[in-house]
Structure formats: C-alpha cells, structure tokens
Tab-separated table of C-alpha atoms in Angstrom:
chain	number	residue	atom	x	y	z
O	1	UNK	CA	-1.357	0.999	-19.276
O	2	UNK	CA	-0.892	1.904	-15.662
O	3	UNK	CA	1.350	3.453	-13.069
O	4	UNK	CA	2.136	3.217	-9.372
O	5	UNK	CA	3.422	6.054	-7.208
O	6	UNK	CA	4.614	5.727	-3.617
O	7	UNK	CA	6.252	8.260	-1.322
O	8	UNK	CA	7.503	7.245	2.109
O	9	UNK	CA	9.355	8.769	5.034
O	10	UNK	CA	11.326	6.743	7.567
O	11	UNK	CA	11.711	8.650	10.839
O	12	UNK	CA	15.274	9.202	12.106
O	13	UNK	CA	14.789	6.481	14.752
O	14	UNK	CA	14.642	3.987	11.808
O	15	UNK	CA	11.693	2.217	13.429
O	16	UNK	CA	8.601	4.047	12.133
O	17	UNK	CA	7.737	4.729	8.482
O	18	UNK	CA	4.782	6.502	6.872
O	19	UNK	CA	3.816	6.106	3.208
O	20	UNK	CA	1.250	7.335	0.696
O	21	UNK	CA	0.346	5.374	-2.430
O	22	UNK	CA	-1.566	5.989	-5.651
O	23	UNK	CA	-2.019	3.707	-8.658
O	24	UNK	CA	-4.105	3.505	-11.819
O	25	UNK	CA	-4.565	0.724	-14.336
O	26	UNK	CA	-6.295	1.207	-17.674
O	27	UNK	CA	-6.605	-2.054	-19.621
O	28	UNK	CA	-6.768	-1.847	-23.411
O	29	UNK	CA	-10.478	-2.628	-23.682
O	30	UNK	CA	-13.297	-1.121	-25.757
O	31	UNK	CA	-15.367	-0.275	-22.664
O	32	UNK	CA	-14.359	1.898	-19.673
O	33	UNK	CA	-12.614	-0.285	-17.130
O	34	UNK	CA	-10.094	1.911	-15.306
O	35	UNK	CA	-9.286	1.059	-11.713
O	36	UNK	CA	-7.494	3.258	-9.187
O	37	UNK	CA	-6.164	2.902	-5.672
O	38	UNK	CA	-5.332	5.608	-3.106
O	39	UNK	CA	-3.958	4.730	0.287
O	40	UNK	CA	-1.780	5.429	3.292
O	41	UNK	CA	0.426	3.018	5.220
O	42	UNK	CA	2.434	2.829	8.407
O	43	UNK	CA	5.241	0.376	9.230
O	44	UNK	CA	7.039	-0.430	12.487
O	45	UNK	CA	10.415	-2.134	12.152
O	46	UNK	CA	11.399	-4.308	15.129
O	47	UNK	CA	14.521	-5.722	13.422
O	48	UNK	CA	14.839	-3.973	10.044
O	49	UNK	CA	12.970	-5.984	7.360
O	50	UNK	CA	13.512	-9.217	9.289
O	51	UNK	CA	10.671	-8.407	11.676
O	52	UNK	CA	8.093	-5.714	10.951
O	53	UNK	CA	4.430	-4.824	11.392
O	54	UNK	CA	2.650	-3.016	8.572
O	55	UNK	CA	-0.848	-1.577	8.247
O	56	UNK	CA	-2.524	0.250	5.394
O	57	UNK	CA	-5.899	1.526	4.320
O	58	UNK	CA	-6.810	1.845	0.643
O	59	UNK	CA	-9.707	3.296	-1.308
O	60	UNK	CA	-10.351	1.224	-4.448
O	61	UNK	CA	-12.414	2.534	-7.357
O	62	UNK	CA	-13.521	0.495	-10.365
O	63	UNK	CA	-15.149	2.090	-13.439
O	64	UNK	CA	-16.172	-1.173	-15.119
O	65	UNK	CA	-19.922	-1.749	-15.174
O	66	UNK	CA	-21.241	-1.851	-12.593
O	67	UNK	CA	-18.923	0.837	-11.181
O	68	UNK	CA	-17.996	0.241	-7.563
O	69	UNK	CA	-15.906	1.531	-4.693
O	70	UNK	CA	-14.378	-0.361	-1.799
O	71	UNK	CA	-12.240	0.353	1.233
O	72	UNK	CA	-9.648	-2.200	2.242
O	73	UNK	CA	-7.735	-2.346	5.523
O	74	UNK	CA	-4.753	-4.675	5.851
O	75	UNK	CA	-2.502	-5.495	8.778
O	76	UNK	CA	0.420	-7.849	8.305
O	77	UNK	CA	3.397	-9.055	10.312
O	78	UNK	CA	6.580	-10.242	8.648
O	79	UNK	CA	9.084	-12.536	10.308
O	80	UNK	CA	12.162	-13.750	8.420
O	81	UNK	CA	14.333	-16.399	10.027
C-alpha cells in the first residue's frame, strides 16, 4: 500500500512554480518496512515544458532494519526538441 500527495502553485507569470510533496509506501511484509518522503520543489519554465529547470530537496525515511534517514537534493534541466 502507499500514496503520493503533491500540491503546487504556478505563479501568474507562468514561469515559476513551487511544490510540496509527501509519499508513503508500506509493503506487505511481516517486518516493519515503511518508507516515507517529504520534500519541496521549485521549477522555472523557459519555454513551457519544452525547456525547464527543476530543483527539489527531499527527506527520506526508512523503517526497515537498520532504520535510516537521508536527504536528497536534485537539480535537473529538461530540453525537448
């Protein structure tokens, strides 16, 4: 079982977007193994989805033994031609 929730707001200039994300996955296993993700993202659209720059930071938590946490930062550029 799992779910993913995202809320985003694109500013009226249609160039800058902010988003918040949260997800959880709970595999059907006998031992605790839930994983969750919480993060924020920002996107800059140069030419709609044809050319954009996106960055996000996520906090990842894993309950499986040994339990662990991690922070992930991603930056990506998309170019469609």
